[in-house]
Structures are given as C-alpha cells and as structure tokens.
Tab-separated table of C-alpha atoms and ligand atoms in Angstrom:
chain	number	residue	atom	x	y	z
A	17	MET	CA	12.476	7.585	-18.092
A	18	SER	CA	15.729	9.149	-19.312
A	19	SER	CA	19.313	8.644	-18.182
A	20	GLY	CA	20.326	12.039	-19.531
A	21	ASN	CA	22.583	10.379	-22.131
A	22	LEU	CA	21.093	9.763	-25.592
A	23	THR	CA	23.203	6.702	-26.422
A	24	ALA	CA	22.434	5.147	-23.057
A	25	ASP	CA	18.705	5.836	-23.577
A	26	ARG	CA	18.831	4.024	-26.949
A	27	ARG	CA	20.590	1.026	-25.424
A	28	PHE	CA	18.083	1.017	-22.602
A	29	ALA	CA	15.132	1.037	-25.024
A	30	TYR	CA	16.720	-1.887	-26.909
A	31	ALA	CA	17.191	-3.799	-23.644
A	32	LEU	CA	13.507	-3.294	-22.796
A	33	LEU	CA	12.540	-4.750	-26.173
A	34	LEU	CA	14.749	-7.800	-25.597
A	35	ARG	CA	13.238	-8.193	-22.167
A	36	ARG	CA	9.708	-7.886	-23.495
A	37	ASP	CA	10.520	-10.599	-26.041
A	38	GLY	CA	11.655	-12.918	-23.249
A	39	ASP	CA	15.429	-12.753	-23.792
A	40	ALA	CA	16.389	-11.634	-20.297
A	41	GLU	CA	20.046	-12.746	-20.631
A	42	ALA	CA	20.640	-10.594	-23.716
A	43	ALA	CA	18.706	-7.711	-22.107
A	44	ALA	CA	20.930	-7.923	-19.008
A	45	ASP	CA	24.059	-7.702	-21.208
A	46	VAL	CA	22.731	-4.607	-22.971
A	47	LEU	CA	21.753	-3.043	-19.617
A	48	ALA	CA	25.251	-3.688	-18.260
A	49	GLN	CA	26.647	-1.905	-21.341
A	50	THR	CA	24.181	0.936	-20.764
A	51	LEU	CA	25.417	1.365	-17.207
A	52	GLU	CA	28.995	1.651	-18.445
A	53	LEU	CA	27.860	5.000	-19.922
A	54	VAL	CA	25.736	6.120	-16.939
A	55	PRO	CA	26.996	4.153	-13.925
A	56	ASP	CA	25.068	6.219	-11.341
A	57	TRP	CA	21.652	6.000	-13.042
A	58	ALA	CA	19.332	4.504	-10.411
A	59	GLU	CA	16.517	3.433	-12.803
A	60	GLY	CA	19.094	1.662	-14.997
A	61	ARG	CA	20.546	-0.201	-12.025
A	62	PHE	CA	17.028	-1.234	-10.990
A	63	ALA	CA	16.164	-2.469	-14.480
A	64	LEU	CA	19.375	-4.519	-14.583
A	65	ALA	CA	18.510	-6.105	-11.229
A	66	GLU	CA	14.966	-6.961	-12.332
A	67	THR	CA	16.262	-8.411	-15.590
A	68	LEU	CA	18.842	-10.562	-13.804
A	69	ALA	CA	16.036	-11.870	-11.580
A	70	GLU	CA	13.991	-12.668	-14.697
A	71	ALA	CA	16.996	-14.508	-16.129
A	72	GLY	CA	17.026	-16.688	-12.992
A	73	ARG	CA	20.341	-15.244	-11.801
A	74	LYS	CA	19.152	-14.817	-8.224
A	75	TYR	CA	22.452	-13.900	-6.528
A	76	ASP	CA	23.490	-11.466	-9.284
A	77	ALA	CA	20.020	-9.911	-8.981
A	78	ILE	CA	20.373	-9.529	-5.201
A	79	ALA	CA	23.751	-7.813	-5.649
A	80	ALA	CA	22.282	-5.573	-8.370
A	81	PHE	CA	19.292	-4.532	-6.207
A	82	GLU	CA	21.725	-3.711	-3.402
A	83	ASN	CA	23.772	-1.692	-5.893
A	84	TYR	CA	20.595	0.195	-6.878
A	85	LEU	CA	19.961	1.043	-3.209
A	86	THR	CA	23.330	2.806	-2.972
A	87	ALA	CA	22.125	5.129	-5.804
A	88	ASP	CA	18.619	5.637	-4.315
A	89	PRO	CA	18.728	4.983	-0.552
A	90	ALA	CA	15.084	6.143	-0.193
A	91	ASP	CA	14.194	3.181	-2.451
A	92	SER	CA	11.519	4.844	-4.562
A	93	MET	CA	11.390	1.808	-6.876
A	94	GLY	CA	10.869	-0.790	-4.147
A	95	ALA	CA	14.096	-2.809	-4.180
A	96	ALA	CA	13.479	-3.861	-0.566
A	97	ILE	CA	10.342	-5.677	-1.723
A	98	LYS	CA	12.154	-7.391	-4.589
A	99	LEU	CA	14.970	-8.382	-2.211
A	100	ALA	CA	12.456	-9.757	0.270
A	101	LEU	CA	10.785	-11.839	-2.435
A	102	LEU	CA	14.150	-13.099	-3.717
A	103	THR	CA	15.465	-13.982	-0.270
A	104	GLU	CA	12.053	-15.115	1.036
A	105	ALA	CA	12.334	-12.826	4.077
A	106	ALA	CA	9.200	-10.741	4.558
A	107	PRO	CA	9.998	-7.070	5.188
A	108	LYS	CA	8.057	-5.389	7.989
A	109	GLN	CA	6.607	-2.872	5.583
A	110	MET	CA	7.117	-1.281	2.190
A	111	PRO	CA	9.555	1.595	1.639
A	112	GLU	CA	7.674	4.891	2.013
A	113	ALA	CA	9.308	6.416	-1.081
A	114	TYR	CA	8.199	3.410	-3.149
A	115	LEU	CA	4.555	3.707	-2.048
A	116	ARG	CA	4.554	7.464	-2.635
A	117	ARG	CA	5.894	7.044	-6.155
A	118	LEU	CA	3.559	4.115	-6.901
A	119	PHE	CA	0.414	5.975	-5.842
A	120	ASP	CA	1.461	9.356	-7.238
A	121	GLU	CA	1.829	7.689	-10.635
A	122	TYR	CA	-1.407	5.744	-10.151
A	123	ALA	CA	-3.505	8.721	-8.923
A	124	PRO	CA	-4.885	10.003	-12.276
A	125	ARG	CA	-6.352	6.602	-13.204
A	126	PHE	CA	-6.815	5.222	-9.669
A	127	GLU	CA	-10.590	5.425	-9.296
A	128	LYS	CA	-11.374	4.153	-12.780
A	129	ALA	CA	-8.946	1.246	-12.411
A	130	LEU	CA	-10.145	0.340	-8.945
A	131	LEU	CA	-13.873	0.719	-9.406
A	132	GLU	CA	-14.204	-0.617	-12.951
A	133	LYS	CA	-11.391	-3.137	-13.383
A	134	LEU	CA	-10.787	-4.353	-9.840
A	135	ARG	CA	-14.420	-4.113	-8.649
A	136	TYR	CA	-13.272	-2.266	-5.555
A	137	ARG	CA	-15.792	-2.333	-2.689
A	138	ALA	CA	-13.812	-1.769	0.520
A	139	PRO	CA	-15.519	1.566	1.397
A	140	GLU	CA	-19.061	0.174	1.131
A	141	ILE	CA	-18.071	-3.033	2.956
A	142	LEU	CA	-16.586	-0.994	5.813
A	143	ARG	CA	-19.545	1.373	5.919
A	144	ALA	CA	-21.899	-1.614	6.244
A	145	ALA	CA	-19.685	-3.143	8.964
A	146	ILE	CA	-19.630	0.139	10.918
A	147	ASP	CA	-23.427	0.450	10.585
A	148	THR	CA	-23.794	-3.100	11.911
A	149	VAL	CA	-21.628	-2.419	14.964
A	150	GLN	CA	-22.987	1.054	15.704
A	151	PRO	CA	-26.191	1.643	13.730
A	152	ASP	CA	-27.078	5.105	15.024
A	153	GLY	CA	-25.592	8.487	15.605
A	154	THR	CA	-22.731	10.553	14.302
A	155	PHE	CA	-19.065	10.020	15.021
A	156	ALA	CA	-17.822	13.354	16.359
A	157	ARG	CA	-14.326	12.936	14.920
A	158	ALA	CA	-13.425	10.423	12.218
A	159	PHE	CA	-9.988	9.925	10.645
A	160	ASP	CA	-9.263	8.147	7.352
A	161	LEU	CA	-5.839	6.434	7.238
A	162	GLY	CA	-4.436	6.132	3.698
A	163	CYS	CA	-7.408	8.148	2.430
A	164	GLY	CA	-6.264	8.024	-1.202
A	165	THR	CA	-8.605	10.013	-3.451
A	166	GLY	CA	-11.348	9.996	-0.825
A	167	LEU	CA	-13.570	7.022	-1.708
A	168	MET	CA	-13.761	5.946	1.943
A	169	GLY	CA	-14.440	9.524	3.006
A	170	MET	CA	-17.404	9.662	0.618
A	171	ALA	CA	-18.836	6.473	2.130
A	172	LEU	CA	-18.450	7.888	5.634
A	173	ARG	CA	-19.215	11.583	5.272
A	174	ASP	CA	-22.811	11.548	6.474
A	175	ARG	CA	-21.890	9.693	9.685
A	176	ALA	CA	-18.923	11.908	10.592
A	177	GLY	CA	-18.957	15.295	12.319
A	178	TRP	CA	-15.337	16.279	11.686
A	179	LEU	CA	-13.542	14.172	9.057
A	180	GLY	CA	-9.767	14.121	8.621
A	181	GLY	CA	-7.539	12.077	6.356
A	182	VAL	CA	-3.894	11.343	5.625
A	183	ASP	CA	-2.073	9.756	2.716
A	184	LEU	CA	1.562	9.312	1.736
A	185	ALA	CA	1.020	10.269	-1.899
A	186	PRO	CA	0.444	14.006	-2.615
A	187	ALA	CA	-1.320	13.304	-5.925
A	188	MET	CA	-3.838	11.032	-4.169
A	189	VAL	CA	-4.477	13.715	-1.534
A	190	ARG	CA	-5.138	16.253	-4.303
A	191	GLY	CA	-7.863	13.894	-5.574
A	192	ALA	CA	-9.363	13.794	-2.079
A	193	GLU	CA	-9.174	17.601	-1.824
A	194	ASP	CA	-11.147	17.929	-5.057
A	195	LYS	CA	-14.061	16.078	-3.443
A	196	ASN	CA	-14.423	18.777	-0.778
A	197	ILE	CA	-15.575	16.348	1.876
A	198	TYR	CA	-12.671	16.362	4.371
A	199	ASP	CA	-12.233	18.968	7.080
A	200	GLN	CA	-8.497	18.347	7.147
A	201	LEU	CA	-6.129	16.483	4.825
A	202	LEU	CA	-2.480	15.709	5.493
A	203	VAL	CA	0.313	14.299	3.358
A	204	GLY	CA	2.511	11.870	5.257
A	205	ASP	CA	2.802	8.534	6.989
A	206	MET	CA	-0.370	7.410	8.766
A	207	VAL	CA	1.323	6.285	11.999
A	208	ALA	CA	3.014	9.666	12.503
A	209	ALA	CA	-0.198	11.510	11.543
A	210	VAL	CA	-2.369	9.509	13.946
A	211	LEU	CA	0.057	10.031	16.818
A	212	ALA	CA	0.088	13.777	16.082
A	213	LEU	CA	-3.733	14.146	16.123
A	214	GLY	CA	-4.627	17.064	18.378
A	215	GLU	CA	-7.821	15.527	19.732
A	216	PRO	CA	-8.689	11.834	19.903
A	217	CYS	CA	-11.193	10.397	17.394
A	218	ASP	CA	-14.147	8.107	17.957
A	219	LEU	CA	-13.756	6.441	14.540
A	220	MET	CA	-10.721	5.594	12.425
A	221	VAL	CA	-10.809	3.726	9.115
A	222	ALA	CA	-8.220	2.159	6.807
A	223	ALA	CA	-9.733	0.846	3.558
A	224	ASP	CA	-7.329	-1.317	1.552
A	225	VAL	CA	-4.318	0.327	3.203
A	226	LEU	CA	-3.001	-2.238	5.685
A	227	THR	CA	-2.226	-4.457	2.685
A	228	TYR	CA	0.834	-2.211	2.292
A	229	VAL	CA	1.962	-2.842	5.875
A	230	GLY	CA	3.177	-6.255	7.010
A	231	ASP	CA	3.655	-5.977	10.759
A	232	LEU	CA	0.593	-4.092	12.034
A	233	THR	CA	1.931	-3.521	15.565
A	234	ASP	CA	2.866	0.159	15.148
A	235	VAL	CA	-0.292	1.221	13.365
A	236	MET	CA	-2.561	-0.656	15.812
A	237	HIS	CA	-0.877	0.874	18.857
A	238	ALA	CA	-0.954	4.351	17.311
A	239	VAL	CA	-4.677	4.077	16.515
A	240	ARG	CA	-5.457	2.705	19.964
A	241	ALA	CA	-3.545	5.582	21.575
A	242	ARG	CA	-5.581	8.235	19.712
A	243	LEU	CA	-9.046	6.629	19.859
A	244	THR	CA	-11.519	7.644	22.554
A	245	SER	CA	-12.560	4.883	24.911
A	246	GLU	CA	-15.056	2.651	23.036
A	247	GLY	CA	-13.917	4.268	19.767
A	248	LEU	CA	-13.922	2.122	16.602
A	249	PHE	CA	-11.198	1.168	14.128
A	250	ALA	CA	-12.617	-0.278	10.884
A	251	PHE	CA	-10.273	-1.731	8.265
A	252	THR	CA	-9.836	-4.305	5.544
A	253	VAL	CA	-6.917	-6.653	4.937
A	254	GLN	CA	-6.198	-9.269	2.333
A	255	ARG	CA	-6.526	-12.734	3.858
A	256	HIS	CA	-4.270	-15.776	3.735
A	257	GLU	CA	-4.916	-19.117	5.338
A	258	GLY	CA	-1.510	-19.697	6.966
A	259	ASP	CA	0.003	-17.908	9.968
A	260	GLY	CA	1.110	-14.319	10.450
A	261	PHE	CA	1.487	-12.227	7.311
A	262	VAL	CA	3.016	-12.853	3.898
A	263	LEU	CA	4.144	-10.637	1.044
A	264	GLY	CA	2.623	-11.578	-2.313
A	265	ALA	CA	4.175	-11.293	-5.766
A	266	GLU	CA	1.790	-8.399	-6.494
A	267	HIS	CA	3.549	-6.434	-3.697
A	268	ARG	CA	0.683	-6.569	-1.243
A	269	PHE	CA	0.662	-8.217	2.168
A	270	SER	CA	-1.941	-10.749	3.277
A	271	HIS	CA	-2.751	-11.358	6.940
A	272	SER	CA	-4.197	-14.439	8.597
A	273	ARG	CA	-7.351	-14.280	10.704
A	274	THR	CA	-5.403	-15.425	13.776
A	275	TYR	CA	-2.840	-12.644	13.222
A	276	ILE	CA	-5.693	-10.105	13.210
A	277	GLU	CA	-7.248	-11.677	16.338
A	278	ASP	CA	-3.895	-11.674	18.145
A	279	ILE	CA	-3.048	-8.081	17.238
A	280	ALA	CA	-6.440	-6.936	18.581
A	281	ALA	CA	-5.622	-8.473	21.960
A	282	THR	CA	-2.044	-7.105	21.980
A	283	ALA	CA	-3.166	-3.564	21.195
A	284	GLN	CA	-6.074	-3.613	23.709
A	285	PHE	CA	-9.020	-3.823	21.348
A	286	SER	CA	-12.082	-6.037	21.464
A	287	ILE	CA	-13.317	-7.395	18.149
A	288	SER	CA	-16.817	-6.170	17.309
A	289	TYR	CA	-16.836	-7.481	13.740
A	290	LEU	CA	-14.521	-9.803	11.785
A	291	GLU	CA	-15.864	-11.365	8.604
A	292	ASN	CA	-14.516	-12.750	5.359
A	293	ALA	CA	-15.031	-10.150	2.641
A	294	VAL	CA	-14.021	-9.637	-0.970
A	295	SER	CA	-13.199	-5.990	-1.445
A	296	ARG	CA	-11.394	-6.243	-4.799
A	297	GLN	CA	-10.204	-8.533	-7.521
A	298	GLU	CA	-6.633	-9.498	-8.324
A	299	LYS	CA	-5.964	-10.501	-11.961
A	300	GLY	CA	-9.677	-11.012	-12.591
A	301	VAL	CA	-10.191	-13.244	-9.548
A	302	ASP	CA	-11.839	-12.321	-6.214
A	303	ALA	CA	-9.110	-11.565	-3.657
A	304	PRO	CA	-9.948	-13.147	-0.284
A	305	GLY	CA	-10.054	-10.563	2.456
A	306	LEU	CA	-11.258	-9.684	5.932
A	307	ALA	CA	-13.303	-6.728	7.083
A	308	ALA	CA	-12.846	-5.827	10.742
A	309	VAL	CA	-14.194	-3.394	13.289
A	310	PHE	CA	-12.182	-3.202	16.521
A	311	ARG	CA	-13.407	-1.372	19.600
A	312	ALA	CA	-10.991	0.358	21.984
A	313	ARG	CA	-11.325	-1.153	25.456
B	430	SAM	C1	-5.419	1.099	-2.439
B	430	SAM	S1	-5.300	2.755	-1.893
B	430	SAM	C2	-6.803	2.943	-0.956
B	430	SAM	C3	-7.201	4.393	-0.814
B	430	SAM	C4	-8.485	4.663	-0.056
B	430	SAM	N1	-8.431	4.209	1.310
B	430	SAM	C5	-9.679	4.083	-0.764
B	430	SAM	O1	-10.399	3.280	-0.157
B	430	SAM	O2	-9.903	4.413	-1.931
B	430	SAM	C6	-4.056	2.668	-0.646
B	430	SAM	C7	-3.597	4.049	-0.179
B	430	SAM	O3	-2.842	3.902	1.028
B	430	SAM	C8	-1.803	4.850	1.016
B	430	SAM	N2	-0.779	4.408	1.983
B	430	SAM	C9	-0.104	3.245	2.000
B	430	SAM	N3	0.723	3.190	3.056
B	430	SAM	C10	0.551	4.361	3.736
B	430	SAM	C11	1.116	4.910	4.926
B	430	SAM	N4	2.046	4.236	5.622
B	430	SAM	N5	0.709	6.126	5.329
B	430	SAM	C12	-0.226	6.822	4.621
B	430	SAM	N6	-0.800	6.361	3.483
B	430	SAM	C13	-0.418	5.136	3.048
B	430	SAM	C14	-1.352	4.879	-0.435
B	430	SAM	O4	-0.631	6.050	-0.750
B	430	SAM	C15	-2.688	4.776	-1.171
B	430	SAM	O5	-3.230	6.029	-1.471
C-alpha cells in the first residue's frame, strides 16, 4: 500500500509499527502527520480512523471514517461497517466495493483457508439438505448465488442440468471458471443477476453468502420471483439467539431462527428444511449456523 510519497510511506510504516505495539495514540499522531503530506490518500485516512477507534476516541474515529468516505465514496475498505459497529446501528448490508476487494484479495488462498483452517462444510451440508428434501431427479436449471471459487457448484454438479453462478469478486469467479463445471458465470451483485435470469430456475443456492447481507428481504424476493413454482432455495446463515439480525465484529451478519421463519412467510416460501448446522469455525470455535431449504409456494 503506497501513498505515492516516499516520506509519507515511511511515516505510515512507522505508525503501523506503533499500532502493532499497542500505542494507538502515538500511531494516530504519526498518521495525522502523514496525512499532512498526502491529505487525499484514502488508505491513510482509513488507517487513521481505525487507529483512533483503537485508541478509544470513538467520536474522532467516526469523523475520520466519514472523512475517508469523502475520498472513497464506493467504500472499498468498509467504513460503513466500522461506522455501524461504532454507532451500534446495523447497516442493511455491506458495501459492494468492500466485499469485492475483500474477496478479490482472499481468492488465491480462499479454498485452503476455508477448507483447512475454518473447516468449511456449507456445500456438503446444503447438498445433504437438498437430498433430504428432494432425494431424486435432476434440477433442470440451478443457480449459485455468491458462487465464489465454485465449491458449492462442485457439490451440486451431478444434480443440475444447467448450472449458473454469480459472484461480486472477479478473482473468485476466475477460480470457479477454472473448475469448468458452470454453464454460465457472471460477475456482479446476486440480486441484480437473479432478477435478470432469462429463464426461471428450479434450484437456487447460497452457501455462506447471506452472512454478508443483513436484511434478506431483497434477495428473498428476487429468488422467489425467478424460481419455478415448487422450486427450492437452499442456503446457510450464521445463527444468533436474539431477534432479527446482528453484525458481528468479524464483519459477518448472524440471523435468528425467527427472522428466517418470518422472511420465508413474507417472501411466499414454505420451509422444507431448517436445522441448526455448523458450516465453519470462527477463531477456532464452531460457528453456530442454520441450514435451510425453502420451497416456492
Ligand atoms: C464465503 S464465500 C462463499 C463462496 C461459495 N458460495 C462457497 O461455498 O465456497 C462468500 C462469497 O459471496 C460473495 N458475495 C457476497 N455478497 C455478494 C453479493 N451481494 N452478490 C454476489 N456475490 C456476493 C463474495 O464475493 C464471496 O465470494
């Protein structure tokens, strides 16, 4: 990460060291001096805001995150999430530019990290749930929302006639392309892609994707609109025991079981399957989740 100014880069590196050593106040001073040299540098503004938050200077941090957003209105570093956590107001969903950047950077080590470190199992859990609800036959048209590098597609391929997928992050989609299992892959937002589907599908899946969306209203209505009658929507979410949905410090949303039950009714689905499931770990501990299969009614 470079500001384009050598002196500013040196100051920035020094600030990161101070921050790493736990002296957030001193790091914030050095970052403020850095920004005197490169006032428009978005990454520098973001680092200052994060450091102020670490120093416990909540209101200065809020102002600094807002200042960052004027330099990067698309919010590729996720200031909206930080602001939501600081002000305790859950955003409806994550900034698209932030997710794209996060997963583009993650793509080269995604599968190794997920499968080996996080014990990721969402695709096999969803495949088993789909097999339970509809044991036989092929789905003529299946669509994979937030397909990533194609792990869900692999789990589904033998039960799908035509298989499409969409993901926000181009580098993740390239990973999916390399597997040669999708008939069509798109880069973009899943809600827009689902609404633009030429023909309706009889199966849609979202494995570990709705954790990046708080309010599920738009995605549920879009899926319902483009599913055939009796078509299935299989997905996982992270679970929390309160009401509605909450944003966690690890920048993932959790949804309550009642929220999932209510959204099924609102979007005209019946619930064919809804079970507690652990599809990954978070910091070495099983993350509580839900696996669901909704049927369009
Ligand atoms: C944890 S990965 C899971 C990938 C894949 N489903 C799997 O099981 O391996 C989450 C993926 O969702 C994608 N994503 C998140 N929000 C999205 C959105 N609104 N539209 C499309 N893709 C999205 C991310 O880019 C990322 O690739």
